[in-house]
Every structure is written in structure tokens, then in C-alpha cells.
Amino acid sequence: MTLERIAIVKIEECLLVTIQVDMHDRLALTLREDLGERLLTTQARGVLLDISGLDTLDTFIARVLAGISSMAKLLGAETVLVGMQPAVAMTLVELGLTLEGVHTSLDVDRGMALLKKLLV
Amino acid sequence: MIGVVITTPLQSIVVRQDRDISVVRRAVSTHAERLNLSVLSRTRLVTASSELTRNMLVYGGGGVVELKVYRDGERLGLGATFADQGPGIDNVEDALADGFTSGVGLGLGLGGARRLVDQFDIQSSEVTGTSISVAIWLKDDGR
């Protein structure tokens, strides 16, 4: 079995996740589990999901990302999704997926600023 | 307006497990880039392919994806056929409607995939399984 995982980095009271690979289904589910555990152990209050490395987002992965945001909320943390490529955003809208309830921002810097505002 | 479409096979991918969905995504993306499809067209086709491959895996128990170049006179496109030997789709019209799902999806898969591509053909029966062909044409400005 491979131990393929997406790294979760703690910065102050936030967890930063940078998705650089083409995320296959199981990797996305592993990320969700890992993030849940890290939220508990670190007591982080914010999650920044950087998806600038993803050039597609289908309904399954989008659903997992929305699920991560809901799960984090239940664990007392806010999630901001950053770095979505314009073509990915357009395609998601055409698919009928608007990721309602998920905070988004253009890039990591703005996402971090938004997260800080949400955590006040 | 589509005349006689000639197709040239590019690649054939057997889909048996969820990892193969990313194999299909990468292959579609590579061929789209080679054909100079625009970033948006490429993203649409890769996303539609991802949805259809997952459907094939979940409902049809896996199958085969055939990628091909479409040619209609001067016009070029990239196409893919998703064929499984599963139980077939009971009611194709219902399955294409938004919100329809008989499994684990959000119910956007089939109808959503159709919206993303220029061409969408579906054949399904209990005997032969389901075969869905999609294509995106290079736009007039060469993209």
C-alpha cells in the first residue's frame, strides 16, 4: 500500500493544505480524514485549502472539499478555499456546482487575510 | 451541421478502479494540449471525462475509455467514448435530468457532463451496457 498523502502544515492557529497533484478519489478522502484528526490535535481554528495546482475539479472532489469545510465548521474551524483557476470556476458553474457555504478567495495571501477576519 | 465525422483512435484506457479516473483525466488533458484546445475547452472535456469515467465505474463496474481525434472536413475535435458492460440505464431521459441519481453522486454527473461538451451521444441497453460518446471541437479562432 502506498502512503501517499497531502501535507498539512500548521501556521499559527491555521492549517495550510496545498494540493499540487491531480487528486484521485482516495487521496481526497484521506485528506479529509487527516484534516479532521489534525484539527483535533492542533486545535487549529482555521483551514486554508490552496487548490491552485488543480486544473480540474469534478463533482466528487468538489463535494469532498465542501465536506471538509462543513466538517471543519463542526470542529470549530473556518475554511477558506483559495487559488481556483478561472477555467475550473467556469466549469463548476456549468456543472451546476456553486459550492455554497464555502468561503473562497483569490490567492493564499487574501485567503489568510479573510481567515483572520473570520477568526476574530 | 455536422457532416461525416471521421475519427482516428488515439488511446484506449481500461478502467477498473478509482485511480484509473485520474489516468483518464491526465490522458484527456495531454491530448487536448497536443490538439491546442483552449484551457476552458480542455477543462470542460477533462471534467466531463472524469464524471463519465466515475459513472462507468460506479454503475457499470468499470469499462473502457477510447480517446480519438474527430475530423469533420477542416474542423478538428477531441472525443472520448466511455463503454461499459453494466446493466444499462433504465430511462436515459431521467438520468440526464439534473438532480437525478441512483447512487452516490450529487445527481449532476450525466446532465452536467452533457452541458460541458459540444457533442453528446448515449446508447444504453440491458444487453450491451452503456456507451457514451462526447466531443469538443476546436473553436473557429483556432482554439
Coordinates of C-alpha atoms in Angstrom, one line a residue:
Chain A
M1 CA 0.0 0.0 0.0
T2 CA 1.2 3.5 -0.7
L3 CA 1.4 6.1 2.0
E4 CA 0.5 8.8 -0.4
R5 CA -0.7 11.8 1.5
I6 CA -1.2 15.5 1.1
A7 CA 0.8 17.6 3.5
I8 CA -1.0 19.6 6.2
V9 CA 1.2 22.5 7.6
K10 CA 0.3 24.3 10.8
I11 CA 0.9 28.1 10.7
E12 CA -0.1 29.9 13.9
E13 CA -3.7 28.8 14.5
C14 CA -4.3 27.7 11.0
L15 CA -3.8 24.6 8.9
L16 CA -2.5 25.1 5.4
V17 CA -3.2 22.5 2.8
T18 CA -1.6 22.9 -0.7
I19 CA -3.0 20.5 -3.3
Q20 CA -0.4 20.2 -6.0
V21 CA -1.1 16.8 -7.5
D22 CA -4.0 15.6 -9.6
M23 CA -6.1 14.4 -6.6
H24 CA -7.6 11.0 -7.1
D25 CA -10.6 10.0 -5.1
R26 CA -9.0 8.1 -2.3
L27 CA -6.4 10.8 -1.8
A28 CA -9.2 13.3 -1.3
L29 CA -10.9 11.1 1.3
T30 CA -7.6 10.5 3.1
L31 CA -7.1 14.3 3.2
R32 CA -10.5 14.7 4.8
E33 CA -9.7 12.2 7.5
D34 CA -6.2 13.5 8.2
L35 CA -7.5 17.1 8.4
G36 CA -10.2 16.0 10.9
E37 CA -7.5 14.5 13.1
R38 CA -5.1 17.4 12.8
L39 CA -7.9 19.8 13.7
L40 CA -8.4 17.9 16.9
T41 CA -4.7 17.5 17.8
T42 CA -3.7 21.1 17.0
Q43 CA -6.9 22.8 17.9
A44 CA -6.5 25.0 14.9
R45 CA -9.3 27.4 14.2
G46 CA -8.7 27.9 10.5
V47 CA -8.1 25.9 7.4
L48 CA -6.7 27.3 4.2
L49 CA -7.1 25.0 1.2
D50 CA -5.0 26.0 -1.8
I51 CA -6.2 24.4 -5.0
S52 CA -4.1 26.5 -7.4
G53 CA -2.4 23.3 -8.5
L54 CA -5.6 21.6 -9.6
D55 CA -6.5 22.1 -13.2
T56 CA -9.8 20.2 -12.9
L57 CA -12.4 19.8 -10.2
D58 CA -15.1 17.3 -10.8
T59 CA -18.3 16.8 -8.7
F60 CA -16.7 14.2 -6.5
I61 CA -13.7 16.2 -5.5
A62 CA -15.8 19.4 -5.2
R63 CA -18.1 17.5 -2.9
V64 CA -15.2 16.3 -0.7
L65 CA -13.8 19.9 -0.5
A66 CA -17.3 21.2 0.5
G67 CA -17.5 18.3 3.0
I68 CA -14.1 19.3 4.5
S69 CA -15.4 22.8 5.0
S70 CA -18.6 21.6 6.8
M71 CA -16.6 19.1 8.9
A72 CA -14.1 21.8 10.0
K73 CA -17.0 24.1 10.9
L74 CA -18.4 21.4 13.2
L75 CA -14.9 21.1 14.8
G76 CA -14.8 24.9 15.4
A77 CA -12.7 25.9 12.4
E78 CA -13.4 28.1 9.4
T79 CA -12.2 27.1 5.9
V80 CA -11.2 29.3 3.0
L81 CA -10.7 27.8 -0.4
V82 CA -8.1 29.7 -2.5
G83 CA -6.5 29.6 -5.9
M84 CA -9.2 28.2 -8.1
Q85 CA -8.3 28.6 -11.7
P86 CA -10.8 30.6 -13.8
A87 CA -11.5 27.7 -16.2
V88 CA -12.2 25.5 -13.2
A89 CA -14.6 28.0 -11.8
M90 CA -16.4 28.4 -15.1
T91 CA -16.7 24.6 -15.5
L92 CA -18.0 24.2 -11.9
V93 CA -20.8 26.7 -12.6
E94 CA -21.7 25.0 -15.8
L95 CA -21.9 21.7 -13.9
G96 CA -24.3 23.4 -11.5
L97 CA -22.0 23.3 -8.5
T98 CA -21.6 26.6 -6.8
L99 CA -20.0 25.4 -3.5
E100 CA -22.5 27.3 -1.5
G101 CA -21.4 28.0 2.1
V102 CA -17.7 27.6 1.3
H103 CA -15.6 30.7 1.8
T104 CA -13.3 31.4 -1.2
S105 CA -10.5 33.8 -2.0
L106 CA -8.3 34.6 -5.0
D107 CA -4.9 33.5 -3.5
V108 CA -3.2 32.4 -0.3
D109 CA -2.5 36.0 0.9
R110 CA -6.1 37.2 0.5
G111 CA -7.3 33.9 1.9
M112 CA -5.2 34.3 5.0
A113 CA -6.5 37.8 5.5
L114 CA -10.1 36.6 5.1
L115 CA -9.4 33.8 7.6
K116 CA -8.0 36.2 10.1
K117 CA -11.2 38.3 9.8
L118 CA -13.4 35.2 10.2
L119 CA -11.5 34.2 13.3
V120 CA -11.8 37.5 15.2
Chain B
M1 CA -24.4 21.0 -39.5
I2 CA -22.1 18.1 -38.7
G3 CA -21.3 16.2 -41.9
V4 CA -19.4 12.9 -41.9
V5 CA -17.2 12.8 -38.9
I6 CA -14.1 10.7 -39.3
T7 CA -12.5 9.5 -36.1
T8 CA -8.9 8.4 -35.5
P9 CA -8.1 6.4 -32.4
L10 CA -5.5 7.9 -30.0
Q11 CA -5.5 5.9 -26.9
S12 CA -7.5 3.3 -25.1
I13 CA -7.7 3.1 -21.3
V14 CA -9.1 0.2 -19.2
V15 CA -11.0 1.5 -16.1
R16 CA -11.2 -0.9 -13.1
Q17 CA -10.5 1.2 -10.0
D18 CA -10.9 4.8 -8.9
R19 CA -7.2 5.6 -9.6
D20 CA -7.9 5.0 -13.3
I21 CA -10.2 8.1 -13.2
S22 CA -7.0 10.2 -12.8
V23 CA -5.3 8.3 -15.5
V24 CA -8.2 9.2 -17.9
R25 CA -8.1 12.8 -16.7
R26 CA -4.3 13.1 -17.4
A27 CA -4.6 11.4 -20.8
V28 CA -7.5 13.7 -22.0
S29 CA -5.6 16.7 -20.7
T30 CA -2.4 15.7 -22.6
H31 CA -4.2 15.1 -25.9
A32 CA -6.2 18.3 -25.5
E33 CA -3.0 20.2 -25.1
R34 CA -1.5 18.5 -28.2
L35 CA -4.5 19.5 -30.2
N36 CA -4.3 23.0 -28.9
L37 CA -7.7 23.1 -27.3
S38 CA -8.2 26.3 -25.2
V39 CA -7.7 26.0 -21.5
L40 CA -11.5 26.3 -21.0
S41 CA -12.3 23.6 -23.6
R42 CA -9.7 21.3 -22.1
T43 CA -11.0 21.8 -18.6
R44 CA -14.6 21.1 -19.8
L45 CA -13.6 17.9 -21.5
V46 CA -11.4 16.7 -18.7
T47 CA -14.1 17.4 -16.2
A48 CA -16.8 15.7 -18.3
S49 CA -14.5 12.7 -18.8
S50 CA -13.9 12.5 -15.1
E51 CA -17.6 12.4 -14.4
L52 CA -18.4 9.8 -17.1
T53 CA -15.5 7.6 -16.1
R54 CA -16.7 7.6 -12.5
N55 CA -20.2 6.8 -13.6
M56 CA -18.9 3.9 -15.6
L57 CA -17.0 2.6 -12.5
V58 CA -19.8 3.1 -10.0
Y59 CA -22.8 1.9 -12.2
G60 CA -21.2 -0.2 -14.9
G61 CA -18.4 -1.9 -12.9
G62 CA -15.7 -0.3 -15.0
G63 CA -15.1 -0.3 -18.7
V64 CA -13.0 1.1 -21.5
V65 CA -12.4 4.7 -22.4
E66 CA -11.4 5.4 -26.1
L67 CA -9.9 8.7 -26.9
K68 CA -10.0 9.9 -30.5
V69 CA -9.5 12.8 -32.8
Y70 CA -12.7 13.9 -34.6
R71 CA -12.4 15.4 -38.0
D72 CA -15.3 17.0 -39.9
G73 CA -13.9 18.5 -43.1
E74 CA -11.4 21.1 -41.9
R75 CA -12.7 21.0 -38.3
L76 CA -10.8 19.1 -35.6
G77 CA -12.1 18.0 -32.3
L78 CA -11.2 15.7 -29.4
G79 CA -13.6 13.0 -28.5
A80 CA -14.0 10.1 -26.0
T81 CA -16.2 7.1 -25.8
F82 CA -17.0 5.5 -22.4
A83 CA -18.2 2.0 -22.8
D84 CA -19.2 -0.4 -20.0
Q85 CA -20.9 -3.8 -19.9
G86 CA -23.1 -2.8 -16.9
P87 CA -26.8 -3.2 -16.5
G88 CA -27.6 -0.2 -18.7
I89 CA -29.6 2.9 -17.8
D90 CA -33.3 2.3 -17.4
N91 CA -34.5 5.7 -18.5
V92 CA -31.9 7.8 -20.3
E93 CA -34.0 11.0 -20.3
D94 CA -34.5 10.8 -16.5
A95 CA -30.8 10.1 -16.0
L96 CA -29.9 13.2 -17.9
A97 CA -32.1 15.4 -15.8
D98 CA -30.4 17.5 -13.1
G99 CA -30.8 16.1 -9.7
F100 CA -31.2 12.5 -10.8
T101 CA -29.1 10.0 -9.0
S102 CA -29.4 6.3 -8.3
G103 CA -26.2 6.1 -6.4
V104 CA -23.6 8.0 -4.5
G105 CA -23.3 11.1 -6.7
L106 CA -24.9 14.5 -6.5
G107 CA -27.1 13.8 -9.5
L108 CA -25.2 16.3 -11.6
G109 CA -23.0 13.8 -13.4
L110 CA -24.6 12.8 -16.6
G111 CA -26.6 16.0 -17.3
G112 CA -23.6 18.1 -16.1
A113 CA -21.2 16.3 -18.4
R114 CA -23.6 16.8 -21.3
R115 CA -23.6 20.6 -20.7
L116 CA -19.8 20.7 -20.8
V117 CA -19.3 19.2 -24.2
D118 CA -20.2 20.1 -27.8
Q119 CA -21.4 16.6 -28.7
F120 CA -23.0 14.0 -26.5
D121 CA -24.4 10.7 -27.7
I122 CA -25.7 7.9 -25.5
Q123 CA -26.6 4.3 -26.2
S124 CA -27.7 2.1 -23.4
S125 CA -29.4 -1.3 -23.1
E126 CA -29.6 -4.2 -20.7
V127 CA -27.8 -6.4 -23.2
T128 CA -24.9 -4.2 -24.4
G129 CA -24.4 -2.0 -21.4
T130 CA -23.9 1.8 -21.8
S131 CA -21.8 3.7 -24.3
I132 CA -21.5 7.4 -24.2
S133 CA -19.5 9.5 -26.7
V134 CA -18.6 13.1 -26.2
A135 CA -16.5 15.6 -28.1
I136 CA -15.3 19.1 -28.1
W137 CA -14.5 20.9 -31.3
L138 CA -11.7 23.4 -31.7
K139 CA -13.3 26.8 -32.0
D140 CA -13.2 28.9 -35.2
D141 CA -10.4 31.1 -33.8
G142 CA -8.2 28.0 -33.8
R143 CA -8.8 27.3 -30.1

